[in-house]
Coordinates of C-alpha atoms in Angstrom, one line a residue:
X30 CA 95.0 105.5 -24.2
X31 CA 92.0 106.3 -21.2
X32 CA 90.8 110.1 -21.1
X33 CA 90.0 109.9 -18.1
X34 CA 91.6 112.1 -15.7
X35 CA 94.3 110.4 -13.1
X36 CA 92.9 110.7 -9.2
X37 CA 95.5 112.9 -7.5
X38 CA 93.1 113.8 -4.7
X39 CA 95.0 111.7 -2.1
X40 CA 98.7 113.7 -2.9
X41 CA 98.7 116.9 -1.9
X42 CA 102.2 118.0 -3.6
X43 CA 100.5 116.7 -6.8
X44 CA 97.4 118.6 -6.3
X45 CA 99.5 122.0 -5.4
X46 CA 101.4 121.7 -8.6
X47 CA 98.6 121.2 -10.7
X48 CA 96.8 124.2 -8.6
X49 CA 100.5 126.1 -10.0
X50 CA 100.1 125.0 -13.4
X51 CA 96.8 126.2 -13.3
X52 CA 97.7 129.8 -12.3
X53 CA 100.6 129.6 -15.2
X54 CA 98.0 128.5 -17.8
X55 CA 95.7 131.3 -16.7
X56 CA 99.0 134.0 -17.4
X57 CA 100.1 134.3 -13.7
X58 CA 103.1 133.1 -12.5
X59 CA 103.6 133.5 -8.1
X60 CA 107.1 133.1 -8.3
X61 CA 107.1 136.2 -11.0
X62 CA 105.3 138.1 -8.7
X63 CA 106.3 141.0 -6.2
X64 CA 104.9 142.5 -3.3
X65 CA 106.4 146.0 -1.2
X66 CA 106.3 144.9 2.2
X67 CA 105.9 148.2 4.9
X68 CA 105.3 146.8 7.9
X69 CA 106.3 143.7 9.9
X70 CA 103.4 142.1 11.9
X71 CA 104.5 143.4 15.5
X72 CA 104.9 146.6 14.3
X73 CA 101.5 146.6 12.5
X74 CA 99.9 145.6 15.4
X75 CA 101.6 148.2 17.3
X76 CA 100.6 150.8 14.6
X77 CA 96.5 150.4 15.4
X78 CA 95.6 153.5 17.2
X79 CA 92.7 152.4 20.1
X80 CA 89.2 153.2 19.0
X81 CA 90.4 154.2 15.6
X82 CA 89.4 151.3 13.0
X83 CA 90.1 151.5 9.5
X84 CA 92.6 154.9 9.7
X85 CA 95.6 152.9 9.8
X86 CA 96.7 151.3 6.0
X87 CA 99.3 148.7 6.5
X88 CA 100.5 146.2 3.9
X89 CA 102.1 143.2 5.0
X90 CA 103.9 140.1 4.0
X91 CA 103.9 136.4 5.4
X92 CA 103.1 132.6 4.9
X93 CA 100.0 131.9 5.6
X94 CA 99.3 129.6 8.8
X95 CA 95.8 129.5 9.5
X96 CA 92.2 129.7 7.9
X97 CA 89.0 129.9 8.8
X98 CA 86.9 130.2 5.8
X99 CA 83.4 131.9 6.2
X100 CA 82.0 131.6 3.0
X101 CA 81.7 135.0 1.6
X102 CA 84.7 135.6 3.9
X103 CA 88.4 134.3 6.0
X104 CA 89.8 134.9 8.5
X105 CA 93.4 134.0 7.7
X106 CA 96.9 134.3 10.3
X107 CA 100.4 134.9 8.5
X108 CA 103.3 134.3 9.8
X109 CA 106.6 136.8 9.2
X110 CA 109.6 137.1 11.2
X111 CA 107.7 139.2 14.1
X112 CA 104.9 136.3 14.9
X113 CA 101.5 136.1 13.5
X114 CA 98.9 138.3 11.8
X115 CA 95.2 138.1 11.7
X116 CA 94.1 139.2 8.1
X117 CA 90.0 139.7 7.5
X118 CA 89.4 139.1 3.5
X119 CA 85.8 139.7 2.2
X120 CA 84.6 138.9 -1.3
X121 CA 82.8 142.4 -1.4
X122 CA 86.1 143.8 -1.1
X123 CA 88.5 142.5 -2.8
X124 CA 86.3 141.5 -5.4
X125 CA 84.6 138.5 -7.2
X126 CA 88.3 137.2 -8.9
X127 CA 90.5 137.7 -6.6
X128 CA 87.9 136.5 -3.7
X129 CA 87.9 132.7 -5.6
X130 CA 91.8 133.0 -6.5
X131 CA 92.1 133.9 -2.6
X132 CA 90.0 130.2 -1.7
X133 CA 92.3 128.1 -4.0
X134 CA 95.4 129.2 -1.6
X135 CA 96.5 126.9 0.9
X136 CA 98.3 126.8 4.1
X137 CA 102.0 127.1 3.6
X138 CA 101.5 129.9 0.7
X139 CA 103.1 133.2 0.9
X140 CA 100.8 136.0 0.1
X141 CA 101.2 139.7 0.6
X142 CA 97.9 141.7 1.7
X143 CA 97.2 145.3 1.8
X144 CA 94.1 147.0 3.7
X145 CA 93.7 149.0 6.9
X146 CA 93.7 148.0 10.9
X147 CA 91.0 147.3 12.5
X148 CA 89.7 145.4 16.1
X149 CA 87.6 142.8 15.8
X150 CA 84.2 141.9 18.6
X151 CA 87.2 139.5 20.2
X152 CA 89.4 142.6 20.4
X153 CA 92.2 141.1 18.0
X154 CA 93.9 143.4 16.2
X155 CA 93.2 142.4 12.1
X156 CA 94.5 143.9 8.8
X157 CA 90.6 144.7 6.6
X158 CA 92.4 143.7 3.5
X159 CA 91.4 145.3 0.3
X160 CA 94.2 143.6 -2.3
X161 CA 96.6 140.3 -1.9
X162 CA 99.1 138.7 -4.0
X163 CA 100.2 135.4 -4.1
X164 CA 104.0 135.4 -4.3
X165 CA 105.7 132.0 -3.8
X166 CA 103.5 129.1 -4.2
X167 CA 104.1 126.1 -1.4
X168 CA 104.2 122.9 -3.6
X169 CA 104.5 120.8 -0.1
X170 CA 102.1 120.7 2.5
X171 CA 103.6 122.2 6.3
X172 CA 103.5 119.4 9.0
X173 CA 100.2 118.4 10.6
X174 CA 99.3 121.4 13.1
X175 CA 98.1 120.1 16.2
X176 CA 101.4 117.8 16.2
X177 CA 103.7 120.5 14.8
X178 CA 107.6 118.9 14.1
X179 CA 108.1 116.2 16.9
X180 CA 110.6 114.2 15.2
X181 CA 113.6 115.8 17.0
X182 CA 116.0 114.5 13.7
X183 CA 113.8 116.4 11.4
X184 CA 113.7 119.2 13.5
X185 CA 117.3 119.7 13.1
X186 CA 117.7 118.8 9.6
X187 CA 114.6 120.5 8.2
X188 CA 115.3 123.9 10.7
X189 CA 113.0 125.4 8.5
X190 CA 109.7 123.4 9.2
X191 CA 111.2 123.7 12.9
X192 CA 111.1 127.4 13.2
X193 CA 107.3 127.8 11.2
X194 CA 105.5 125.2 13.3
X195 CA 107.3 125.6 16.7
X196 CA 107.2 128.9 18.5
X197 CA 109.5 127.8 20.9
X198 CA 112.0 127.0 18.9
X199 CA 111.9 130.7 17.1
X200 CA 111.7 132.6 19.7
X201 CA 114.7 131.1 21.4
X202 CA 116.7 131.3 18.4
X203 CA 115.6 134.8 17.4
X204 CA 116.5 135.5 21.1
X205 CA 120.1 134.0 20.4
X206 CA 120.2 136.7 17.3
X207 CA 119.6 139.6 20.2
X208 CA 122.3 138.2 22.3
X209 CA 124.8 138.3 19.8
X210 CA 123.4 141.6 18.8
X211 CA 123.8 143.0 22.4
X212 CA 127.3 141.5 22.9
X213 CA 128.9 143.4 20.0
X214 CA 127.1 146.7 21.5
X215 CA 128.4 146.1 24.9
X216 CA 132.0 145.8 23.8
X217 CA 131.7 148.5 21.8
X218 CA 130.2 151.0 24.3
X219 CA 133.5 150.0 25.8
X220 CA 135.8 150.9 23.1
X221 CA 137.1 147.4 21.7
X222 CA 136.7 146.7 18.6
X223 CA 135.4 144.1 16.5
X224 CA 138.1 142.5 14.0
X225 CA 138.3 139.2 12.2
X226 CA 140.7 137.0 11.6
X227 CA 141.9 133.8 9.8
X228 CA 140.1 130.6 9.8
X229 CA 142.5 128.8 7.9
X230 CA 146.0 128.5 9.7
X231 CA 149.2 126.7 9.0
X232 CA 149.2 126.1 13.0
X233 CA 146.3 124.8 15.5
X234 CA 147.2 126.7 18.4
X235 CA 144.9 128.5 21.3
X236 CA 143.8 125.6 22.5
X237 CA 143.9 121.5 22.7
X238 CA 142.0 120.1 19.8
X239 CA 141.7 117.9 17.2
X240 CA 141.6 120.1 14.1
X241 CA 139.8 119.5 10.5
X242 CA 142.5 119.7 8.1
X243 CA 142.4 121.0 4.3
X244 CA 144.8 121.5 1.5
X245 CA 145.1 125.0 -0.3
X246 CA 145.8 123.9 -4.0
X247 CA 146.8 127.7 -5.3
X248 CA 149.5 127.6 -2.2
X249 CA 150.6 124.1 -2.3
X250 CA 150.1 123.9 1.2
X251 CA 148.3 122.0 4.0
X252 CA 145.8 124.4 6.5
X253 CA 143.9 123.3 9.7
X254 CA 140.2 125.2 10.3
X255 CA 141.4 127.1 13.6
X256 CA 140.5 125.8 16.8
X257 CA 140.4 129.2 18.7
X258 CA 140.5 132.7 18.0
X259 CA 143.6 133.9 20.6
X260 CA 146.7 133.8 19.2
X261 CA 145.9 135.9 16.2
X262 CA 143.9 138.3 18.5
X263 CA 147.1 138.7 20.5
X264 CA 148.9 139.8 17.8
X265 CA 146.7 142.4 17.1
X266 CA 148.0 143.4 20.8
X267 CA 151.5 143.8 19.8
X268 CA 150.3 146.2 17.0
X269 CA 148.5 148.3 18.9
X270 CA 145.1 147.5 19.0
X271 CA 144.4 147.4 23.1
X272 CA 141.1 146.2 22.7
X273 CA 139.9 144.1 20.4
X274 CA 137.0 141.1 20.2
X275 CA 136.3 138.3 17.8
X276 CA 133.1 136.5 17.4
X277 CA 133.5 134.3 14.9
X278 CA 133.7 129.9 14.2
X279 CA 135.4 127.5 15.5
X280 CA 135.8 124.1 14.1
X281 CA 137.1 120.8 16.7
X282 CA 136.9 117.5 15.0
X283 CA 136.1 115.7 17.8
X284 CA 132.7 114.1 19.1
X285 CA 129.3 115.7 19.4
X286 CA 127.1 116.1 23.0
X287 CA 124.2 118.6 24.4
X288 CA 127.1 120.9 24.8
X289 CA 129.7 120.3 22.4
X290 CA 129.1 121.1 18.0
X291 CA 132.2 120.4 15.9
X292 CA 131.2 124.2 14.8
X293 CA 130.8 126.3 17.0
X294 CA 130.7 130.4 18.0
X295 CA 133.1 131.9 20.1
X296 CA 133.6 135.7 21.6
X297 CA 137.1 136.3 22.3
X298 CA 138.0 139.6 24.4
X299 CA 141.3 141.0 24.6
X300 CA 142.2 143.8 27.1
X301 CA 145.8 145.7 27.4
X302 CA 146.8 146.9 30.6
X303 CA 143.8 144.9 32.2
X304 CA 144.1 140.9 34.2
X305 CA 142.0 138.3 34.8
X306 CA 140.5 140.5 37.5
X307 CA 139.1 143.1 35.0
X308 CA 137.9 140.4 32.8
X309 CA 136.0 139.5 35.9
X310 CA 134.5 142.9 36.2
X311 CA 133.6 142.7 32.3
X312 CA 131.7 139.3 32.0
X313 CA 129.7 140.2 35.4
X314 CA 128.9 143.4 33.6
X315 CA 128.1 141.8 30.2
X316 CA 125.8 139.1 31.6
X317 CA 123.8 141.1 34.0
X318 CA 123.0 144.0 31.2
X319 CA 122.1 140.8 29.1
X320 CA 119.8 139.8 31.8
X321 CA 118.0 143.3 32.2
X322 CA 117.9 144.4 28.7
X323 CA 117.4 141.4 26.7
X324 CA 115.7 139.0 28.8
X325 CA 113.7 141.3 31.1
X326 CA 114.6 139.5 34.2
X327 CA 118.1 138.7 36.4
X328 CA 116.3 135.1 37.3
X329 CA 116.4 132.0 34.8
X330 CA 115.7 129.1 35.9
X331 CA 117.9 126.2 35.3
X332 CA 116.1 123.2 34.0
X333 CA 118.3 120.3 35.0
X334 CA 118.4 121.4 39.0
X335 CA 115.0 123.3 39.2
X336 CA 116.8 125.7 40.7
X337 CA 116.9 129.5 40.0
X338 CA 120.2 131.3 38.9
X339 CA 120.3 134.8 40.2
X340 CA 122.3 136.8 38.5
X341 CA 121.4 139.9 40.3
X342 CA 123.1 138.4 43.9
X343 CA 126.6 138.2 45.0
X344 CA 128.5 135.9 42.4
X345 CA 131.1 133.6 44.5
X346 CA 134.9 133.5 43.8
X347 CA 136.6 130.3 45.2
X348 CA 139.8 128.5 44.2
X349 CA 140.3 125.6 42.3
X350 CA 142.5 124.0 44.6
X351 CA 140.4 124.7 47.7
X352 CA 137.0 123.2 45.7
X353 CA 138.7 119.6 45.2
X354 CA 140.3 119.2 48.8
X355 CA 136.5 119.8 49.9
X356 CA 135.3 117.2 47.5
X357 CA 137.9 114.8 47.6
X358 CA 138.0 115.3 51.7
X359 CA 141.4 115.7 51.9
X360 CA 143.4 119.1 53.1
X361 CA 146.7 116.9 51.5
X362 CA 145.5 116.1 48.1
X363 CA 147.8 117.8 46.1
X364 CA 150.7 116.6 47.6
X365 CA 149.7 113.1 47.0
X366 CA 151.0 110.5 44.9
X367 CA 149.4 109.7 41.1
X368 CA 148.5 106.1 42.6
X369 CA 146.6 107.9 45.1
X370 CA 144.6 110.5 43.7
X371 CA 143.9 107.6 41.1
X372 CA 142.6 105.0 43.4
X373 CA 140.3 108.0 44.9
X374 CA 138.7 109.2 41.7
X375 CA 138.1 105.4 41.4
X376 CA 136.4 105.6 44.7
X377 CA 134.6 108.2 43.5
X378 CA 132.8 106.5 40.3
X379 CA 134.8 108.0 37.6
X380 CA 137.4 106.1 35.3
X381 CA 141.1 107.2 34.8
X382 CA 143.3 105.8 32.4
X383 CA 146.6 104.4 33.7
X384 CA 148.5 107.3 31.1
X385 CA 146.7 110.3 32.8
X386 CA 149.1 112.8 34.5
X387 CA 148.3 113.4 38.2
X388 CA 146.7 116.8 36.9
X389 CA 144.4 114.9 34.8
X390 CA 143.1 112.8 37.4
X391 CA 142.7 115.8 39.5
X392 CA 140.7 117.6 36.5
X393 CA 138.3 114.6 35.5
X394 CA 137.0 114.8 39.4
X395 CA 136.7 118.7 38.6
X396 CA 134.9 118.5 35.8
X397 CA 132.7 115.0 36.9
X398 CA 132.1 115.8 40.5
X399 CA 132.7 119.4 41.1
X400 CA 131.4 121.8 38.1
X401 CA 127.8 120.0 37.8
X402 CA 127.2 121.5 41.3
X403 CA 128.3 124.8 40.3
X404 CA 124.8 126.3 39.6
X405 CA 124.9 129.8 40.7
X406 CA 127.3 132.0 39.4
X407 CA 130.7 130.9 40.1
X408 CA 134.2 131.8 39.7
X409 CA 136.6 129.4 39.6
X410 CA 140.5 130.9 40.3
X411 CA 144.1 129.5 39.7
X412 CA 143.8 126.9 38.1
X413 CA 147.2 124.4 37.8
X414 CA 149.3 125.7 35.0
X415 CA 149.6 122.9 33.6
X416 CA 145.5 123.7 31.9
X417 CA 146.4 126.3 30.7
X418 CA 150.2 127.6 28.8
X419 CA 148.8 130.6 27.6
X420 CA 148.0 132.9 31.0
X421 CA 150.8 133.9 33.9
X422 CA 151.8 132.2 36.1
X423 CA 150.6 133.0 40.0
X424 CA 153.5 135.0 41.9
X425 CA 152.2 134.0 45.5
X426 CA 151.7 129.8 43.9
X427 CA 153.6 128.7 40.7
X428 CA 152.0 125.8 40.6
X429 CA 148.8 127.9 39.4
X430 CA 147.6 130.4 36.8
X431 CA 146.1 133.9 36.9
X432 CA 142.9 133.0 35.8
X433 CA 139.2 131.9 36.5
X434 CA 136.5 129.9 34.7
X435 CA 133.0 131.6 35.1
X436 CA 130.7 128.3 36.0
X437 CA 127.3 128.6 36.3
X438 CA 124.7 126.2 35.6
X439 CA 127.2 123.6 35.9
X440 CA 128.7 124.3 33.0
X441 CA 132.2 126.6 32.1
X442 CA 130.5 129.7 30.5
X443 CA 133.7 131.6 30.2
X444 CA 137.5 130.9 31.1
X445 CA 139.5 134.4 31.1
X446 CA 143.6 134.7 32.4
X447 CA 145.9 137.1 32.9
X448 CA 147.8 136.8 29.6
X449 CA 151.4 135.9 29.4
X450 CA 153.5 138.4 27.4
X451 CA 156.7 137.2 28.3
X452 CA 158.0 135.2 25.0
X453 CA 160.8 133.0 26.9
X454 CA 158.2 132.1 30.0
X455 CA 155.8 131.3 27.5
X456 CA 158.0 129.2 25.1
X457 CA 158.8 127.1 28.4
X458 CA 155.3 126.9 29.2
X459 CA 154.6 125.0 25.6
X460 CA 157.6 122.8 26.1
X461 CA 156.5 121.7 29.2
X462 CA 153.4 120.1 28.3
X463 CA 152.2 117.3 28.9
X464 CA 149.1 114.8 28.9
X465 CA 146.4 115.7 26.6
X466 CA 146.2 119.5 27.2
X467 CA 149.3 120.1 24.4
X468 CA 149.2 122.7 22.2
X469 CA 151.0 123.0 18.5
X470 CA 153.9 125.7 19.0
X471 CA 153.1 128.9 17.1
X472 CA 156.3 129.7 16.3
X473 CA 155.3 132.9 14.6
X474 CA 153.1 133.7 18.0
X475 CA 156.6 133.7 19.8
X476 CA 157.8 136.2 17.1
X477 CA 155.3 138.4 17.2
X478 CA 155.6 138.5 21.4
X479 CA 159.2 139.1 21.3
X480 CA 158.3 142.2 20.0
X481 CA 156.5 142.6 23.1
X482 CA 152.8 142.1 23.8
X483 CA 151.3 145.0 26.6
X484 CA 150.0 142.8 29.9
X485 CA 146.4 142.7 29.1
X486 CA 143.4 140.2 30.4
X487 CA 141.6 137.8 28.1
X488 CA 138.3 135.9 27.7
X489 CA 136.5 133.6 25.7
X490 CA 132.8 133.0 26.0
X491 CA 131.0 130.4 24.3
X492 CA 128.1 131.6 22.1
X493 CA 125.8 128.8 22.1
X494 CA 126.7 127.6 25.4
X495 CA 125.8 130.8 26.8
X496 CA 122.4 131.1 24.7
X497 CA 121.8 127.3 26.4
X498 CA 121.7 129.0 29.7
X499 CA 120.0 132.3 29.1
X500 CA 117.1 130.5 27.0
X501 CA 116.9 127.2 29.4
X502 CA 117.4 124.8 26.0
X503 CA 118.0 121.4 26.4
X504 CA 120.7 120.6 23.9
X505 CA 123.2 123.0 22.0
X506 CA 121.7 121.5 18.9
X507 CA 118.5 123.6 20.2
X508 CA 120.5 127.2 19.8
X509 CA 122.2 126.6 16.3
X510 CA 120.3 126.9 13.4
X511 CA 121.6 124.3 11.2
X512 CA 123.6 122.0 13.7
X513 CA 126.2 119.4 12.2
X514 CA 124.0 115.7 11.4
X515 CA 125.1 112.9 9.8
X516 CA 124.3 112.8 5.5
X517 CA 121.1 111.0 5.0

């Protein structure tokens, strides 16, 4: 057998856990070790008073990013959930031990430091520190800094590499946080409250949607992972509650695209003795505060146009009906045969299948030709009933709904109706589907409206769709944490 000693110079996750054995053999264990955290980077920066160095103690927490070493001194960065640190650590004062356990650390590491504020010649704000513990040991080397995490499939399925090396991506998805954050205090300024409600149900209904499907073994019974959030939120109507939201997971088993997750986050909003208008009023309301308080600014602009959304200007109500004669070119268009309308969307580029109902025709030029235009602010009103069986039906037009779709940035941000609460309209109304818009028949739903459901105006508003637009991503993957990917 050789003595000599194996080369592991080459691998750094060897040479890190032979660095951690090492630190074991000498009595100290970093994933034994604690450290009381009392301030957050930001907010230690924000605690140096001007002109005041070294009266301000701080002790922080982070993993350690950068460092320059000096010799008899580093200047290290750490990382926390606020951004970065600059921390000044000088064998004179932290002493001869700790100074040369200090230099053995390496980038990834997770130290906590404790020592006063200071400003250094460059005017950076820096943390003197005059103690540090080591308290998780990285045993694998971060990604190469100057190229951060380019490989857009690791980025998703290693989020966590994502959101140390790329600011971008931490910011916007600590910005998504704050959105959420102000959603719920919006609503509640306005006296709704938050509620939850069941994921698993013995009905998909809300919405047209291939659901997941599981079994309950203590019950015997087969459940679908909901596909919407409204029918139990209108329930909670009937029993009282007048306002009510839910943000909470949806689940579609159906494909995958920048804008569509099998997972996904909804808001649902339910208003008694409100419409479609006042959901109107509400969503203009929510988005604009959004804009001021959160962002800082009512202008984003949108990345696939070039253009800039304002969300401060007039926001444009227009009907559905009246948008597709204008595209289409013809005032007669919805009296026209199925042949015709589908030998014009043919015309137009887009492909129909021969078993589409003339409302689907008329929807795939809609949602192909129309609503990519749609980049400003937009409300789309009365749609055709046959989209939607859950909202009234227009007293002045039955062949449309009460209801709009907010567009803007060519995509559907939030579609909102005037509710129906009348049980035998609204029985009809699920009978008479047709194509692929059907919904399952909650036959409890129908029970729980004959008991008789306040008129009230509803809205859903999806999360991640709306964090695309407010923090110009690319992709939906780019605003969900841990988006759904294919097993390795």
């Amino acid at each position: 057998m050789s003595d000599t000693t194996p080369d592991i110079s080459h691998d750094q996750h060897a040479v890190r856990r032979q660095k951690l054995a090492d630190m074991r053999a000498a009595g100290f264990d970093p994933f034994r070790a604690t450290f009381e955290q009392t301030h957050f980077s930001g907010d230690a920066l924000k605690a140096y008073v001007d002109g005041q160095d070294y009266a301000t103690r701080v002790a922080v927490a982070g993993r350690l990013v950068v460092i320059r070493d000096m010799g008899k001194s580093q200047f290290v960065k750490i990382l926390d959930q606020q951004g970065l640190l600059q921390l000044y650590v000088k064998k004179d004062l932290v002493g001869d031990e700790a100074y040369a356990a200090f230099k053995k650390l390496d980038l990834g590491d997770i130290i906590g430091a404790a020592g006063t504020l200071f400003k250094t010649k460059t005017g950076e704000i820096t943390v003197r520190v005059d103690s540090c513990t080591l308290v998780s040991k990285a045993l694998r080397p971060l990604p190469e800094k100057w190229h951060g995490l380019a490989d857009p499939e690791k980025i998703y399925r290693q989020r966590y590499l994502d959101l140390i090396v790329n600011e971008d991506s931490r910011k916007r998805l600590f910005l998504r946080s704050r959105i959420v954050s102000y959603v719920r205090q919006f609503l509640e300024s306005r006296r709704f409250l938050e509620v939850e409600t069941p994921v698993l149900q013995g009905v998909a209904g809300g919405a047209a949607a291939r659901p997941f499907q599981t079994h309950h073994n203590a019950l015997g019974a087969d459940f679908v992972l909901r596909i919407s959030l409204e029918l139990y939120l209108k329930r909670l109507l009937v029993g009282g509650y007048d306002r009510v939201f839910e943000i909470g997971r949806n689940f579609r088993n159906e494909g995958v695209s920048p804008r569509h997750n099998p997972e996904f986050t909804m808001l649902e909003v339910y208003q008694a003795y409100s419409d479609y208008r006042g959901m109107m009023e509400l969503v203009k309301s929510l988005l604009q505060g959004l804009c001021r308080d959160v962002l800082g600014t009512s202008e984003i602009k949108h990345a696939a146009s070039g253009q800039v959304i304002n969300f401060a200007g007039d926001w444009r109500e227009v009907r559905y009906k009246d948008l597709v004669r204008e595209v289409v070119g013809d005032s007669d268009w919805f009296s026209r045969s199925k042949d015709e309308k589908a030998a014009k969307a043919v015309e137009l580029g887009l492909y129909v299948d021969r078993k589409w109902e003339d409302f689907e025709i008329t929807q795939e030029i809609f949602s192909k030709k129309i609503e990519p235009t749609l980049i400003q602010p937009t409300f789309v009103t009365h749609l055709p009933k046959e989209l939607c069986p859950l909202a009234k039906i227009n007293l002045d037009d039955p062949s449309v709904i009460d209801v709009f779709e907010l567009t803007i940035g060519g995509m559907e941000i939030a579609p909102a109706y005037s509710e129906q609460n009348d049980p035998d309209v609204q029985r009809q109304m699920f009978e008479a589907q047709a194509g692929e818009e059907q919904q399952k028949v909650d036959q409890d739903f129908l029970l729980a409206l004959e008991h008789g459901m306040p008129p009230a105006g509803g809205m859903g508003i999806g999360i991640d769709r709306l964090c695309i637009l407010l923090t110009g991503a690319e992709s939906i993957r780019d605003v969900i944490l841990f988006p759904q990917l294919r097993p390795e």
